[in-house]
Short mmCIF file of C-alpha atoms in Angstrom, two decimals:
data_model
loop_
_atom_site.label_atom_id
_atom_site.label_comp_id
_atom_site.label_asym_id
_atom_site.label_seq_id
_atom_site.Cartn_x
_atom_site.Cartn_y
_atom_site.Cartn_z
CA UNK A 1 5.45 2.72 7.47
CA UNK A 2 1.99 4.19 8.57
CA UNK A 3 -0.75 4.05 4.97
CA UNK A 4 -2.60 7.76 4.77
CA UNK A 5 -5.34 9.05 5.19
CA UNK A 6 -6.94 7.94 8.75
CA UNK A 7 -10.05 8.47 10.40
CA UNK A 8 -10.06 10.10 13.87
CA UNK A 9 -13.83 9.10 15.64
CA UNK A 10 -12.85 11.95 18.17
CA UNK A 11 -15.03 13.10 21.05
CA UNK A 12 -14.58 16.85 21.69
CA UNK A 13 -15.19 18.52 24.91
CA UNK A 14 -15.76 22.38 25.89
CA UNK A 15 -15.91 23.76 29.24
CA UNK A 16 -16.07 27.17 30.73
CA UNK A 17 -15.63 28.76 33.37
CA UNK A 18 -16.78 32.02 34.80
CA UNK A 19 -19.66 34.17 34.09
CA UNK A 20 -21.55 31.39 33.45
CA UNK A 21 -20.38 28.19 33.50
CA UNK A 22 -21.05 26.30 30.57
CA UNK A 23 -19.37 22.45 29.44
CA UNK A 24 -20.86 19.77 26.41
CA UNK A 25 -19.42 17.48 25.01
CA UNK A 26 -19.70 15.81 21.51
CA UNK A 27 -18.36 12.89 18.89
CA UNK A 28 -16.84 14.49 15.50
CA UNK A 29 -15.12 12.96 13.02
CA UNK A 30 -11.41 14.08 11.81
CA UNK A 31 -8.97 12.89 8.79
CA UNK A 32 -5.49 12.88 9.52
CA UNK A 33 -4.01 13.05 6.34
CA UNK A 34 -0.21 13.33 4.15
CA UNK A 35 -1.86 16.57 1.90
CA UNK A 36 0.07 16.35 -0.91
CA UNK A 37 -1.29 12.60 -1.58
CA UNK A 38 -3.95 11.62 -3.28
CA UNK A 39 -4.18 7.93 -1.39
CA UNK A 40 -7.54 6.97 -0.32
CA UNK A 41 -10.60 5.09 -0.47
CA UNK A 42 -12.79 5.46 -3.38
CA UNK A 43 -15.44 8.07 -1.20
CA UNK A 44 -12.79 10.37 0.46
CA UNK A 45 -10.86 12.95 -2.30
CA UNK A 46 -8.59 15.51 -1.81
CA UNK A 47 -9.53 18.53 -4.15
CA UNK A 48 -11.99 16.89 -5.90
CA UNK A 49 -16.14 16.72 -4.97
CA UNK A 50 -16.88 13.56 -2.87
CA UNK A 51 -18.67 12.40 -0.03
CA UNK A 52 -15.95 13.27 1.83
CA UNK A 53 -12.32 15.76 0.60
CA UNK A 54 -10.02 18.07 1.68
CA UNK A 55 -9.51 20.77 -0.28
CA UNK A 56 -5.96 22.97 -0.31
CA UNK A 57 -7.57 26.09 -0.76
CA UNK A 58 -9.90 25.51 2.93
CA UNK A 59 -6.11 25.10 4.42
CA UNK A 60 -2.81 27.60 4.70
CA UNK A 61 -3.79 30.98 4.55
CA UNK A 62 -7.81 32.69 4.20
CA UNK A 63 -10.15 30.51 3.81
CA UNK A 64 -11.48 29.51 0.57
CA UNK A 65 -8.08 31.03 -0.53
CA UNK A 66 -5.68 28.86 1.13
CA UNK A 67 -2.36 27.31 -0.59
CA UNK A 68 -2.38 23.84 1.48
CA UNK A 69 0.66 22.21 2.26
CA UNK A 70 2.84 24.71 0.45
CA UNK A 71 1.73 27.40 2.85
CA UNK A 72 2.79 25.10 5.59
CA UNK A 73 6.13 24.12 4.66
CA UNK A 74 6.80 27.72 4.23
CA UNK A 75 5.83 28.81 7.90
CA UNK A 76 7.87 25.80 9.39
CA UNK A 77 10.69 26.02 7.38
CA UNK A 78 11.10 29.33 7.97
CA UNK A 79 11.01 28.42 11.94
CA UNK A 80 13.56 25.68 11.21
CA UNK A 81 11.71 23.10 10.37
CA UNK A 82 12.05 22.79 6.35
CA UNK A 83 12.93 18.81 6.47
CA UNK A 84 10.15 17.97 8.73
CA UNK A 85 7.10 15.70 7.27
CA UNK A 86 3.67 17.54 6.82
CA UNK A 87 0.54 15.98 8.26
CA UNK A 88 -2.87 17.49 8.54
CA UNK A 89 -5.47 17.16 11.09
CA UNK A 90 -8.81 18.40 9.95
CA UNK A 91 -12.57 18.16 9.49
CA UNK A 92 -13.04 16.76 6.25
CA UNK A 93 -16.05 18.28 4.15
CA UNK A 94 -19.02 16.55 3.78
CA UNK A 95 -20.77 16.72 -0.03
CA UNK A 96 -18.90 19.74 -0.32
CA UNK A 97 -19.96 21.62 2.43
CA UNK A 98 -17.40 22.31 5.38
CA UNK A 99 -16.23 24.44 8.62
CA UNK A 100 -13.56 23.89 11.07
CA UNK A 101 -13.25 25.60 13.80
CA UNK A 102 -9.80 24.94 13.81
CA UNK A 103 -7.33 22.34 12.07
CA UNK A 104 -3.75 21.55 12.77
CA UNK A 105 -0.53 21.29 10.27
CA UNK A 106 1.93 18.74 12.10
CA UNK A 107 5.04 18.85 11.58
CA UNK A 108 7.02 15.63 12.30
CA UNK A 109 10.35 14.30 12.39
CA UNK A 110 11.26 10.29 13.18
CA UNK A 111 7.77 9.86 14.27
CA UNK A 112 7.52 12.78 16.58
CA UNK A 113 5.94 15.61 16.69
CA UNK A 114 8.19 18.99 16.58
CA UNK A 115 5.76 21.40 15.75
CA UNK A 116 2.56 22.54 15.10
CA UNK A 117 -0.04 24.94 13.77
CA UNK A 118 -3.24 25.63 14.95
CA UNK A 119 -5.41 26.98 12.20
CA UNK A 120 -8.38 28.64 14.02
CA UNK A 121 -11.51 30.23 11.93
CA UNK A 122 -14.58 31.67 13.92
CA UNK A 123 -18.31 31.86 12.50
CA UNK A 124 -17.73 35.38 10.21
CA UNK A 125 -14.60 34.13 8.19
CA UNK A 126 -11.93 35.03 9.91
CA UNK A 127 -8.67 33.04 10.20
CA UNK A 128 -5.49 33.14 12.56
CA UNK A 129 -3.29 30.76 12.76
CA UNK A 130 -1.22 30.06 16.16
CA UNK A 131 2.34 28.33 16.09
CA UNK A 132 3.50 25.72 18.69
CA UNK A 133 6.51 24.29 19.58
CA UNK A 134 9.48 24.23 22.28
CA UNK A 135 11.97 26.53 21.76
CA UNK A 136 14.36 24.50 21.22
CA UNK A 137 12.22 22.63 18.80
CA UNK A 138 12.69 19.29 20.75
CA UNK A 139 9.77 16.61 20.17
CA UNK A 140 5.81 17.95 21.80
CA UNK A 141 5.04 15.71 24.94
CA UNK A 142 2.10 15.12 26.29
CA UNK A 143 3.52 17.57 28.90
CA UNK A 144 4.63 20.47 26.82
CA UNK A 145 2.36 23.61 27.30
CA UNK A 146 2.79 26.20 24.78
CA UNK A 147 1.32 29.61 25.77
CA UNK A 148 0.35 31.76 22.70
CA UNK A 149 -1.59 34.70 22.83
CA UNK A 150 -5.26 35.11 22.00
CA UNK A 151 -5.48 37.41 19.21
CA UNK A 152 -8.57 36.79 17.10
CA UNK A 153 -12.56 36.95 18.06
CA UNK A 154 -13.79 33.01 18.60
CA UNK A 155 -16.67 33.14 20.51
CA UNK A 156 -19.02 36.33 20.90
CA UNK A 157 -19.10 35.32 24.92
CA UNK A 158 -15.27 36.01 25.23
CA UNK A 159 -13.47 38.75 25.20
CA UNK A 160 -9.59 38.93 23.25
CA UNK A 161 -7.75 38.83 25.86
CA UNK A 162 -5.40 36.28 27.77
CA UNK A 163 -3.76 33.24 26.65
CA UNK A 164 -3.72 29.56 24.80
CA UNK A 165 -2.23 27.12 26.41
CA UNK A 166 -1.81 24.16 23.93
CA UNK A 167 -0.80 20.74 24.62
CA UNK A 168 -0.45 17.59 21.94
CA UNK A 169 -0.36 14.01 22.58
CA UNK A 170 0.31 12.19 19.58
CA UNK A 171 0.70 8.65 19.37
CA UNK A 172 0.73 6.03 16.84
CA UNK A 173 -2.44 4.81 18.63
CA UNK A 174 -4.30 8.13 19.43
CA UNK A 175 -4.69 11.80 19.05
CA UNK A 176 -5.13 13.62 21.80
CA UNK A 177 -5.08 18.03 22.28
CA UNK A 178 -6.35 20.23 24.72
CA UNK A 179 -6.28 23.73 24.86
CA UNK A 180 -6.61 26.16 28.05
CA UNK A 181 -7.92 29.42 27.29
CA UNK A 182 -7.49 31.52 30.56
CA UNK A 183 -7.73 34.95 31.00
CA UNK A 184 -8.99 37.37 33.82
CA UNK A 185 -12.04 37.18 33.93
CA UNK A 186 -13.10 33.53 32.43
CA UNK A 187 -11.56 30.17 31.05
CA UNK A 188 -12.56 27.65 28.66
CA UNK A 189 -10.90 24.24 28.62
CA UNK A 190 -11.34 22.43 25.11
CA UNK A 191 -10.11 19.02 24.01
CA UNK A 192 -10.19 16.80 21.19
CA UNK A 193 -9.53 12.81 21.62
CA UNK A 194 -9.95 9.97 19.46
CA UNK A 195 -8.13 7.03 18.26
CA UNK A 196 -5.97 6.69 14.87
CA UNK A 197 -7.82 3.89 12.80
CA UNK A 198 -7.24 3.67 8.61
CA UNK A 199 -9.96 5.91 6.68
CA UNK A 200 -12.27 3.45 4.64
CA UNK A 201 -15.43 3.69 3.00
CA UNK A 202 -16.45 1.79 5.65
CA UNK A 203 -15.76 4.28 8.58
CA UNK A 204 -17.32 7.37 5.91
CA UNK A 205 -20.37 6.04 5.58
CA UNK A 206 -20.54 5.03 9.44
CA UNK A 207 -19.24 8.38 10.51
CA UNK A 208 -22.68 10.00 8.32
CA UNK A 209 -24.72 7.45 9.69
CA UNK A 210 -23.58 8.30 13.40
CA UNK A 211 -22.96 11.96 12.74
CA UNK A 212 -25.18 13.31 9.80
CA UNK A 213 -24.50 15.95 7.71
CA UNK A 214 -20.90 15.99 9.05
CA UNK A 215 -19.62 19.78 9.18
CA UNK A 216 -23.19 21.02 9.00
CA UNK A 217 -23.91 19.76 12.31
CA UNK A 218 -21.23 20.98 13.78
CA UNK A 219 -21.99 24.73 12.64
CA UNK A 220 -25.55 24.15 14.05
CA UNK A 221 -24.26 22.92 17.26
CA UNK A 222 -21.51 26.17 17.80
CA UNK A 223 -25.10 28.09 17.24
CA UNK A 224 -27.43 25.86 19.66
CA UNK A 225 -24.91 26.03 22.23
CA UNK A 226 -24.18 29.67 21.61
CA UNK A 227 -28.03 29.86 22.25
CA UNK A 228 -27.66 27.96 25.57
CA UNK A 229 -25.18 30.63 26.81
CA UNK A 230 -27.38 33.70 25.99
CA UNK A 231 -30.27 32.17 27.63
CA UNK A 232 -27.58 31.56 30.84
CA UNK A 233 -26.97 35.46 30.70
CA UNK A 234 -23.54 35.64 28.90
CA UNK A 235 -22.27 39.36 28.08
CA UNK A 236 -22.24 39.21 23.97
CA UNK A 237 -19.79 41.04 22.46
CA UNK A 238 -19.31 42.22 19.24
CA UNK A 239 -17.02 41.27 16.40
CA UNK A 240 -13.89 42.66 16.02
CA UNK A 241 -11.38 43.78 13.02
CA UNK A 242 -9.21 40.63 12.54
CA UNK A 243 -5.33 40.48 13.04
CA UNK A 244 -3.44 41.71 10.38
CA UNK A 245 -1.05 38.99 10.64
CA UNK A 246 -2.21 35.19 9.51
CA UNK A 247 0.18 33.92 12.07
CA UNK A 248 1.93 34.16 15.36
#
C-alpha cells in the first residue's frame, strides 16, 4: 500500500505556437497527497503554517475559499464516481505563501486513474475547474485525450476560444500530463513530468535549495515570461468576466 504524501521534482514545459512562437521550460516541485490525512514529515503540514502545507481552503471551489476534498467528492460522485479514492496533485505553499496555476483532484479506483479535475486559476483570482474522464468512466491511459472547452482567461496573449485537450499518465513510478490548447488562430502545448518519490524533509529542504522561494518563483516567472512575449509583439488582451460556473 503506497505511504502519502510524495514529492513530484517535475520539469514543466510550455510551448506556443502562432503569433509568436514562444517555448521554456522549467523544474517545479509538486506534492501528491491523500487530503484528508495529516501523514507527513515533520516540515510539510496540511492546514497548518510550515515550510511547506496544503491548505483545504486554496483547493475545491474559489480560492482562499475552497472546501478541499469535500468539494471533490461531491463533483465526482455526482459524475459517478462517489467510491473512488481522492488524491491531490498540487503546488504546495512555501512559508505560507502560494499560487498554482492549476492543480488536479484524482480520482482513483484499484490503482487507476478514472477521473480527474483540473483546477485552473490565472494571475487576477479567478478559478475554473475542468472535468476529465472517458465517458464510460473506464481507467485514463496515457492515450486518452479529453477535449474540454476553454472557458476562462489564462494568459493575457490568448484569446477564450478553442479547446483543452488533456491527457494523464499516471504510474506508480511517474506523473506525467500534457495539455493541448488549440484554437484558430494559436496553440500552446504544456506538460508536467516528474517522478513519484516519498516527501521527506529531506527532499523540502532540497527542493528550496534548488528552487527558492517555491511558489514565489513561479509567479515571477509567469510575469518574466509574460514580459518575453510582449517584447516578441504578442496582441494583449484584456481580462474578462469569469464563468459563472466553477466547473465543466
Amino acid at each position: 500500500m503506497r505511504r502519502f504524501p510524495e514529492h513530484i521534482p517535475a520539469t514543466t514545459s510550455h510551448s506556443r505556437r502562432g503569433g509568436p512562437d514562444h517555448a521554456f521550460r522549467y523544474g517545479v516541485d509538486y506534492v501528491l497527497i491523500a487530503p484528508e490525512s495529516d501523514d507527513g514529515p515533520a516540515l510539510f503540514s496540511r492546514n497548518r503554517f510550515n515550510l511547506a502545507s496544503v491548505h483545504d481552503r486554496n483547493h475545491g471551489g474559489r480560492p482562499k475559499a475552497g472546501k478541499g476534498a469535500s468539494w471533490a467528492r461531491t463533483i465526482f460522485a455526482g459524475r459517478g464516481l462517489s467510491d473512488a479514492d481522492i488524491l491531490l496533485l498540487t503546488q504546495p505553499c512555501f512559508l505560507g505563501y502560494v499560487f498554482n496555476p492549476v492543480s488536479f483532484w484524482l480520482a482513483m479506483k484499484d490503482g487507476k486513474l478514472c477521473a480527474a479535475i483540473a483546477e485552473v486559476t490565472n494571475t487576477y483570482g479567478d478559478r475554473h475547474s475542468y472535468f476529465c474522464a472517458n465517458p464510460d468512466l473506464a481507467p485514463l491511459g496515457p492515450r486518452d485525450r479529453i477535449k474540454v472547452e476553454k472557458l476562462m482567461h489564462v494568459s493575457p496573449f490568448q484569446e477564450i476560444a478553442g479547446d483543452y485537450a488533456f491527457q494523464f499518465d499516471i504510474r506508480p513510478e511517474k506523473v506525467s500530463i500534457r495539455i493541448d490548447f488549440r484554437n484558430d488562430n494559436t496553440g500552446l502545448v504544456a506538460t508536467l513530468t516528474g517522478p513519484r518519490a516519498p516527501l521527506t524533509n529531506t527532499a523540502i529542504l532540497g527542493a528550496l535549495l534548488r528552487r527558492p522561494a517555491g511558489a514565489l518563483r513561479t509567479i515571477a516567472l509567469i510575469y518574466w515570461q509574460a514580459l518575453r512575449l510582449k517584447q516578441k509583439g504578442a496582441r494583449f488582451r484584456a481580462r474578462p468576466a469569469p464563468p459563472n460556473q466553477e466547473v465543466s
